[in-house]
Amino acid sequence: MRRDLCDGVGVARLLNATLVLPKFEVAAYWNESSGFADVFDVDYFISQMNGYVKVVKELPLEFASKEPHHVDCSKRKGQFDYIESVLPSLLEHHYISITPAMSQRRDRYPQYAKAALCQACYNALRLAKPVEEKAKKLLEVLPKPFLSLHLRFEPDMVAYSQCEYQGLSTASLEAIEAARVDRKPWTGELAKIWRKRGKCPLTPRETALIFQALHIPTNTNIYLAAGDGLMEMEGFTSVYTNVVTKSSFLSSDDFLNMHGNTKAALDYYVSINSDSYVATFFGNMDKMVAAMRAFNGKQRTLFLSRRAFAEFTYNGLKGKELNQALWKAHRDDFVMGRGSALSDCFCEFKL
């Protein structure tokens, strides 16, 4: 949501358009019905974007009863240009909704659009006061120092990856199979190629193995920044025993009634303020957390290499030899604390 909203601000500035506060998609599996104001401080956002992009809470009356003209840019390839391709639709219909182009290069934005996007990402998007207060309280009670771990090994995540795993519990295998639908796993040589490309999520046990190779002490305080449904966690917690989650510190009623967006916001807040941040994937949250941590000078950020792990294990490395190879693969990033990459919307200046 943060990424798409930042993109929306950048596109609005490119088109010299007014931005209407977005409505979040409903996700039933997340217990979701929250709106923008439930997660973000609306008035602060609008005031901070003043001078960059005009933002309004509601549509003007002349458009309120109309459906927007939808422009789907998601499949556009190459050096996609919003001004050439989308501005004519905006001028014709006056009210449009956009699915952003996945291939859009923000580094090709003119400076004024970059400034608007960065202002939104790093200054204007502040959590709503009730959410921020809850996040601050959670951060206060966590044992210090601590490492925030964003571990992804949920059934839908594994099913979407089209990877197969050996040695999983029957419950995990059944959950993955139920989530696969028509995304069948790769087999044979294709499965090997897919895994060696780094496409397969690390299991909790593999994550613990890499942690040990990086000499992360087993008594490290670890905050698990993750949603519900993580599988095979005993593979990690049997080695790293000081693992806590947000549910450990929130009342059961508070946690059960909390929207998925709010839970994600708590994880985000804790992660950008943690002493260290480690991610087993490189998804949207990881990109945004890494960029914000770098912006705030918190550079102990690391993305574990799925590709390196697959390459070493396929080559038969085990024990001490595997640990040494994993250490070398992560050494520079781990010691320098910068991670293997930063978000492609990261700005190299403070506004």
CSV table of C-alpha atoms in Angstrom, one decimal:
chain,number,residue,atom,x,y,z
A,1,MET,CA,0.0,0.0,0.0
A,2,ARG,CA,2.8,2.4,0.8
A,3,ARG,CA,4.6,1.6,-2.4
A,4,ASP,CA,1.5,2.0,-4.6
A,5,LEU,CA,0.5,5.2,-2.8
A,6,CYS,CA,4.0,6.6,-3.4
A,7,ASP,CA,3.7,5.6,-7.0
A,8,GLY,CA,0.3,7.3,-7.2
A,9,VAL,CA,1.8,10.5,-5.9
A,10,GLY,CA,4.6,10.4,-8.5
A,11,VAL,CA,2.2,9.7,-11.3
A,12,ALA,CA,-0.2,12.5,-10.1
A,13,ARG,CA,2.7,15.0,-10.2
A,14,LEU,CA,3.8,13.8,-13.6
A,15,LEU,CA,0.3,14.4,-14.9
A,16,ASN,CA,-0.3,17.6,-12.9
A,17,ALA,CA,-3.4,15.9,-11.5
A,18,THR,CA,-5.3,16.0,-8.2
A,19,LEU,CA,-5.0,12.8,-6.1
A,20,VAL,CA,-8.1,11.4,-4.4
A,21,LEU,CA,-7.3,9.5,-1.3
A,22,PRO,CA,-7.3,5.8,-2.3
A,23,LYS,CA,-9.7,3.2,-1.0
A,24,PHE,CA,-8.0,0.0,0.1
A,25,GLU,CA,-9.0,-3.3,-1.5
A,26,VAL,CA,-11.0,-5.6,0.7
A,27,ALA,CA,-9.2,-8.9,1.7
A,28,ALA,CA,-11.5,-11.3,3.5
A,29,TYR,CA,-8.6,-13.5,4.6
A,30,TRP,CA,-7.0,-10.5,6.4
A,31,ASN,CA,-10.1,-9.6,8.3
A,32,GLU,CA,-10.0,-6.5,6.3
A,33,SER,CA,-12.4,-3.6,6.1
A,34,SER,CA,-10.1,-0.7,7.1
A,35,GLY,CA,-9.7,2.5,5.1
A,36,PHE,CA,-6.9,5.0,4.6
A,37,ALA,CA,-7.7,6.9,7.8
A,38,ASP,CA,-7.6,3.7,9.9
A,39,VAL,CA,-3.9,3.3,9.0
A,40,PHE,CA,-2.5,6.7,8.0
A,41,ASP,CA,-2.8,10.3,9.4
A,42,VAL,CA,-4.9,11.8,6.6
A,43,ASP,CA,-4.6,15.5,7.6
A,44,TYR,CA,-0.9,15.2,8.1
A,45,PHE,CA,-0.5,13.6,4.7
A,46,ILE,CA,-2.5,16.2,2.9
A,47,SER,CA,-0.6,19.1,4.6
A,48,GLN,CA,2.8,17.5,3.9
A,49,MET,CA,1.9,17.1,0.2
A,50,ASN,CA,0.9,20.7,-0.1
A,51,GLY,CA,3.1,22.3,-2.8
A,52,TYR,CA,3.9,18.9,-4.3
A,53,VAL,CA,0.5,17.4,-5.2
A,54,LYS,CA,-3.0,18.5,-4.4
A,55,VAL,CA,-4.7,15.8,-2.4
A,56,VAL,CA,-8.5,15.6,-1.6
A,57,LYS,CA,-10.4,13.3,0.7
A,58,GLU,CA,-13.5,13.0,-1.6
A,59,LEU,CA,-14.4,13.6,-5.2
A,60,PRO,CA,-15.9,16.8,-6.3
A,61,LEU,CA,-19.7,16.6,-6.6
A,62,GLU,CA,-19.6,16.6,-10.4
A,63,PHE,CA,-17.6,13.3,-10.3
A,64,ALA,CA,-19.0,11.7,-7.1
A,65,SER,CA,-21.7,9.7,-8.9
A,66,LYS,CA,-19.5,8.6,-11.9
A,67,GLU,CA,-17.2,5.7,-12.3
A,68,PRO,CA,-13.7,6.6,-13.3
A,69,HIS,CA,-12.2,5.8,-16.6
A,70,HIS,CA,-9.8,3.0,-15.8
A,71,VAL,CA,-6.3,2.9,-17.4
A,72,ASP,CA,-4.5,-0.3,-16.9
A,73,CYS,CA,-0.7,0.2,-17.4
A,74,SER,CA,0.4,-2.9,-15.6
A,75,LYS,CA,1.2,-4.9,-18.8
A,76,ARG,CA,3.1,-2.0,-20.6
A,77,LYS,CA,6.7,-2.9,-21.5
A,78,GLY,CA,9.8,-0.9,-22.0
A,79,GLN,CA,10.3,2.8,-21.2
A,80,PHE,CA,6.7,3.5,-20.5
A,81,ASP,CA,5.7,7.2,-20.5
A,82,TYR,CA,2.7,8.3,-18.4
A,83,ILE,CA,2.6,11.7,-20.0
A,84,GLU,CA,2.4,10.3,-23.6
A,85,SER,CA,0.1,7.3,-22.7
A,86,VAL,CA,-2.1,8.4,-19.9
A,87,LEU,CA,-2.4,12.2,-20.0
A,88,PRO,CA,-4.7,12.2,-23.1
A,89,SER,CA,-7.2,10.0,-21.1
A,90,LEU,CA,-7.1,12.3,-18.2
A,91,LEU,CA,-7.7,15.4,-20.3
A,92,GLU,CA,-10.6,13.6,-22.1
A,93,HIS,CA,-12.3,12.0,-19.1
A,94,HIS,CA,-11.1,14.4,-16.3
A,95,TYR,CA,-11.4,11.5,-13.7
A,96,ILE,CA,-9.4,8.3,-14.1
A,97,SER,CA,-8.1,5.4,-12.1
A,98,ILE,CA,-4.7,3.8,-12.8
A,99,THR,CA,-3.1,0.5,-12.4
A,100,PRO,CA,0.6,1.5,-12.4
A,101,ALA,CA,3.1,0.1,-14.9
A,102,MET,CA,5.2,-2.5,-13.3
A,103,SER,CA,8.2,-1.6,-15.5
A,104,GLN,CA,8.0,2.1,-14.8
A,105,ARG,CA,11.5,3.3,-13.8
A,106,ARG,CA,11.2,6.0,-11.1
A,107,ASP,CA,14.8,7.0,-11.6
A,108,ARG,CA,13.7,8.3,-15.0
A,109,TYR,CA,11.2,10.7,-13.4
A,110,PRO,CA,11.9,14.4,-13.8
A,111,GLN,CA,13.2,15.9,-10.6
A,112,TYR,CA,9.9,17.5,-9.6
A,113,ALA,CA,8.1,14.1,-9.8
A,114,LYS,CA,10.9,12.4,-7.8
A,115,ALA,CA,10.6,15.1,-5.2
A,116,ALA,CA,6.8,14.5,-4.8
A,117,LEU,CA,7.3,10.7,-4.6
A,118,CYS,CA,10.0,11.0,-2.0
A,119,GLN,CA,8.1,13.5,0.0
A,120,ALA,CA,5.2,11.0,0.1
A,121,CYS,CA,7.4,8.0,1.0
A,122,TYR,CA,9.6,9.4,3.6
A,123,ASN,CA,7.9,12.4,5.1
A,124,ALA,CA,4.1,12.5,4.5
A,125,LEU,CA,3.0,8.9,5.2
A,126,ARG,CA,2.7,8.9,9.0
A,127,LEU,CA,0.7,6.3,10.9
A,128,ALA,CA,-2.7,7.3,12.4
A,129,LYS,CA,-2.2,8.3,16.0
A,130,PRO,CA,-4.0,5.2,17.5
A,131,VAL,CA,-1.9,2.9,15.4
A,132,GLU,CA,1.4,4.8,16.1
A,133,GLU,CA,0.7,4.8,19.8
A,134,LYS,CA,0.2,1.1,19.8
A,135,ALA,CA,3.3,0.6,17.7
A,136,LYS,CA,5.4,2.8,20.1
A,137,LYS,CA,4.2,0.8,23.1
A,138,LEU,CA,5.0,-2.5,21.3
A,139,LEU,CA,8.5,-1.1,20.5
A,140,GLU,CA,9.0,0.0,24.2
A,141,VAL,CA,8.3,-3.5,25.7
A,142,LEU,CA,10.4,-5.5,23.2
A,143,PRO,CA,13.7,-6.8,24.8
A,144,LYS,CA,16.7,-4.8,23.6
A,145,PRO,CA,18.7,-5.0,21.5
A,146,PHE,CA,16.7,-7.0,19.0
A,147,LEU,CA,16.7,-8.1,15.4
A,148,SER,CA,13.5,-7.9,13.3
A,149,LEU,CA,13.1,-10.9,11.0
A,150,HIS,CA,10.6,-10.8,8.1
A,151,LEU,CA,10.2,-14.5,7.4
A,152,ARG,CA,8.0,-15.6,4.6
A,153,PHE,CA,6.9,-19.2,4.5
A,154,GLU,CA,3.1,-19.2,4.4
A,155,PRO,CA,1.0,-21.7,2.3
A,156,ASP,CA,0.0,-19.2,-0.3
A,157,MET,CA,3.5,-17.9,-0.6
A,158,VAL,CA,5.0,-21.4,-1.2
A,159,ALA,CA,2.1,-22.3,-3.5
A,160,TYR,CA,2.7,-19.2,-5.6
A,161,SER,CA,6.4,-19.9,-5.9
A,162,GLN,CA,5.7,-23.3,-7.6
A,163,CYS,CA,8.4,-24.9,-5.5
A,164,GLU,CA,8.4,-28.3,-3.8
A,165,TYR,CA,10.0,-29.1,-0.4
A,166,GLN,CA,11.2,-32.3,1.2
A,167,GLY,CA,10.6,-33.1,4.9
A,168,LEU,CA,7.7,-30.9,5.6
A,169,SER,CA,5.0,-32.0,8.0
A,170,THR,CA,1.7,-33.5,6.6
A,171,ALA,CA,-0.2,-30.4,7.8
A,172,SER,CA,2.1,-28.1,5.9
A,173,LEU,CA,2.0,-30.1,2.7
A,174,GLU,CA,-1.8,-30.2,2.9
A,175,ALA,CA,-2.0,-26.4,3.4
A,176,ILE,CA,0.3,-25.8,0.5
A,177,GLU,CA,-1.7,-28.2,-1.8
A,178,ALA,CA,-4.9,-26.4,-0.9
A,179,ALA,CA,-3.5,-23.1,-1.8
A,180,ARG,CA,-2.0,-24.2,-5.1
A,181,VAL,CA,-5.2,-24.1,-7.2
A,182,ASP,CA,-3.8,-24.3,-10.8
A,183,ARG,CA,-0.2,-23.3,-10.0
A,184,LYS,CA,1.4,-26.7,-10.1
A,185,PRO,CA,5.0,-27.1,-8.9
A,186,TRP,CA,7.9,-27.4,-11.2
A,187,THR,CA,9.4,-30.9,-11.5
A,188,GLY,CA,12.7,-32.4,-12.7
A,189,GLU,CA,15.3,-30.2,-14.3
A,190,LEU,CA,12.9,-27.2,-14.4
A,191,ALA,CA,12.5,-27.4,-10.7
A,192,LYS,CA,16.3,-27.4,-10.2
A,193,ILE,CA,16.7,-24.4,-12.5
A,194,TRP,CA,13.9,-22.5,-10.8
A,195,ARG,CA,15.4,-23.1,-7.3
A,196,LYS,CA,18.9,-22.1,-8.4
A,197,ARG,CA,17.4,-18.8,-9.7
A,198,GLY,CA,16.5,-18.1,-6.1
A,199,LYS,CA,12.7,-18.4,-6.7
A,200,CYS,CA,12.0,-20.6,-3.7
A,201,PRO,CA,11.3,-19.2,-0.2
A,202,LEU,CA,13.7,-20.2,2.5
A,203,THR,CA,12.2,-22.5,5.1
A,204,PRO,CA,12.5,-21.5,8.8
A,205,ARG,CA,15.1,-24.3,9.2
A,206,GLU,CA,17.1,-23.0,6.3
A,207,THR,CA,16.9,-19.5,7.7
A,208,ALA,CA,18.2,-20.8,11.1
A,209,LEU,CA,21.1,-22.5,9.3
A,210,ILE,CA,22.1,-19.2,7.5
A,211,PHE,CA,21.8,-17.3,10.7
A,212,GLN,CA,24.3,-19.7,12.3
A,213,ALA,CA,26.6,-19.4,9.3
A,214,LEU,CA,26.6,-15.7,9.9
A,215,HIS,CA,27.5,-16.2,13.6
A,216,ILE,CA,24.2,-14.7,14.8
A,217,PRO,CA,24.1,-15.9,18.5
A,218,THR,CA,21.3,-18.3,19.2
A,219,ASN,CA,20.2,-16.2,22.2
A,220,THR,CA,19.6,-13.1,20.1
A,221,ASN,CA,16.3,-11.3,20.8
A,222,ILE,CA,14.3,-11.7,17.6
A,223,TYR,CA,11.0,-10.0,16.7
A,224,LEU,CA,9.1,-12.0,14.1
A,225,ALA,CA,7.6,-9.5,11.7
A,226,ALA,CA,5.2,-11.8,9.9
A,227,GLY,CA,1.5,-12.5,9.3
A,228,ASP,CA,-0.5,-15.4,10.4
A,229,GLY,CA,0.0,-18.9,9.0
A,230,LEU,CA,3.7,-19.4,9.1
A,231,MET,CA,4.6,-23.0,8.6
A,232,GLU,CA,7.4,-25.1,10.1
A,233,MET,CA,8.5,-22.5,12.6
A,234,GLU,CA,9.8,-25.1,15.0
A,235,GLY,CA,12.7,-25.5,12.5
A,236,PHE,CA,13.8,-21.9,13.6
A,237,THR,CA,12.6,-21.6,17.2
A,238,SER,CA,14.3,-24.9,18.2
A,239,VAL,CA,17.6,-23.1,17.5
A,240,TYR,CA,16.7,-19.5,18.2
A,241,THR,CA,14.6,-19.6,21.3
A,242,ASN,CA,14.2,-15.8,22.1
A,243,VAL,CA,11.6,-15.2,19.4
A,244,VAL,CA,8.6,-13.0,20.0
A,245,THR,CA,5.7,-11.7,17.9
A,246,LYS,CA,3.2,-8.8,18.3
A,247,SER,CA,0.7,-11.2,19.6
A,248,SER,CA,3.0,-11.9,22.6
A,249,PHE,CA,2.5,-8.4,23.9
A,250,LEU,CA,-1.0,-7.5,22.8
A,251,SER,CA,-4.2,-8.7,24.6
A,252,SER,CA,-5.9,-11.5,22.8
A,253,ASP,CA,-9.1,-9.4,22.2
A,254,ASP,CA,-7.0,-6.5,20.9
A,255,PHE,CA,-5.1,-8.8,18.5
A,256,LEU,CA,-8.2,-10.7,17.2
A,257,ASN,CA,-10.1,-7.5,16.5
A,258,MET,CA,-7.1,-5.9,14.7
A,259,HIS,CA,-7.3,-5.4,11.0
A,260,GLY,CA,-4.6,-7.0,8.8
A,261,ASN,CA,-3.5,-3.5,7.7
A,262,THR,CA,-2.9,-2.5,11.3
A,263,LYS,CA,-0.9,-5.7,12.0
A,264,ALA,CA,1.3,-5.0,9.0
A,265,ALA,CA,1.7,-1.4,10.1
A,266,LEU,CA,2.9,-2.5,13.5
A,267,ASP,CA,5.5,-4.9,11.9
A,268,TYR,CA,6.6,-2.1,9.6
A,269,TYR,CA,7.0,0.4,12.5
A,270,VAL,CA,9.0,-2.1,14.6
A,271,SER,CA,11.1,-3.1,11.7
A,272,ILE,CA,12.2,0.4,10.7
A,273,ASN,CA,13.2,1.1,14.3
A,274,SER,CA,14.9,-2.3,15.1
A,275,ASP,CA,18.6,-2.6,15.8
A,276,SER,CA,18.9,-5.0,12.8
A,277,TYR,CA,16.5,-6.1,10.1
A,278,VAL,CA,16.8,-9.4,8.2
A,279,ALA,CA,14.5,-10.6,5.4
A,280,THR,CA,14.3,-14.0,3.8
A,281,PHE,CA,12.6,-12.5,0.7
A,282,PHE,CA,12.7,-9.2,-1.1
A,283,GLY,CA,9.1,-8.2,-1.3
A,284,ASN,CA,7.3,-4.9,-1.1
A,285,MET,CA,7.6,-4.6,2.7
A,286,ASP,CA,11.3,-5.4,2.6
A,287,LYS,CA,12.0,-2.8,0.0
A,288,MET,CA,10.1,-0.1,1.9
A,289,VAL,CA,11.6,-1.0,5.2
A,290,ALA,CA,15.2,-1.1,3.8
A,291,ALA,CA,14.7,2.3,2.1
A,292,MET,CA,13.3,3.9,5.3
A,293,ARG,CA,16.0,2.4,7.4
A,294,ALA,CA,18.7,3.8,5.1
A,295,PHE,CA,17.0,7.1,5.0
A,296,ASN,CA,17.0,7.2,8.8
A,297,GLY,CA,20.6,6.0,9.0
A,298,LYS,CA,19.8,2.5,10.3
A,299,GLN,CA,21.9,0.5,8.0
A,300,ARG,CA,22.1,-2.9,9.7
A,301,THR,CA,19.8,-4.4,7.0
A,302,LEU,CA,20.3,-7.8,5.3
A,303,PHE,CA,18.5,-9.8,2.7
A,304,LEU,CA,19.3,-13.5,2.8
A,305,SER,CA,20.3,-15.0,-0.5
A,306,ARG,CA,18.0,-17.7,-1.7
A,307,ARG,CA,20.0,-18.1,-4.8
A,308,ALA,CA,23.3,-18.7,-3.0
A,309,PHE,CA,21.7,-21.2,-0.6
A,310,ALA,CA,20.2,-23.2,-3.5
A,311,GLU,CA,23.5,-23.1,-5.5
A,312,PHE,CA,25.6,-24.4,-2.5
A,313,THR,CA,23.2,-27.1,-1.5
A,314,TYR,CA,22.8,-28.4,-5.1
A,315,ASN,CA,26.6,-28.5,-5.3
A,316,GLY,CA,26.6,-30.8,-2.3
A,317,LEU,CA,28.1,-28.5,0.3
A,318,LYS,CA,27.4,-29.5,3.9
A,319,GLY,CA,28.4,-28.7,7.4
A,320,LYS,CA,31.4,-26.4,7.9
A,321,GLU,CA,32.0,-26.1,4.1
A,322,LEU,CA,28.4,-24.9,3.6
A,323,ASN,CA,28.7,-22.5,6.5
A,324,GLN,CA,31.8,-20.9,5.1
A,325,ALA,CA,30.3,-20.5,1.7
A,326,LEU,CA,27.2,-18.9,3.2
A,327,TRP,CA,29.3,-16.5,5.3
A,328,LYS,CA,31.3,-15.5,2.2
A,329,ALA,CA,28.1,-15.0,0.2
A,330,HIS,CA,26.7,-12.6,2.8
A,331,ARG,CA,29.8,-11.2,4.4
A,332,ASP,CA,30.1,-7.9,2.7
A,333,ASP,CA,26.4,-7.1,3.0
A,334,PHE,CA,26.3,-8.3,6.6
A,335,VAL,CA,29.4,-6.5,7.8
A,336,MET,CA,28.6,-3.3,5.9
A,337,GLY,CA,25.0,-3.6,7.0
A,338,ARG,CA,23.5,-2.3,3.8
A,339,GLY,CA,21.6,-5.4,2.4
A,340,SER,CA,21.9,-6.8,-1.1
A,341,ALA,CA,19.8,-3.9,-2.5
A,342,LEU,CA,17.7,-1.0,-1.6
A,343,SER,CA,14.2,-0.1,-2.8
A,344,ASP,CA,14.1,1.2,-6.4
A,345,CYS,CA,12.2,4.1,-5.1
A,346,PHE,CA,14.9,5.1,-2.7
A,347,CYS,CA,16.0,8.7,-2.8
A,348,GLU,CA,19.5,9.8,-2.2
A,349,PHE,CA,18.7,13.0,-0.5
A,350,LYS,CA,16.6,14.3,2.4
A,351,LEU,CA,13.9,16.8,1.6
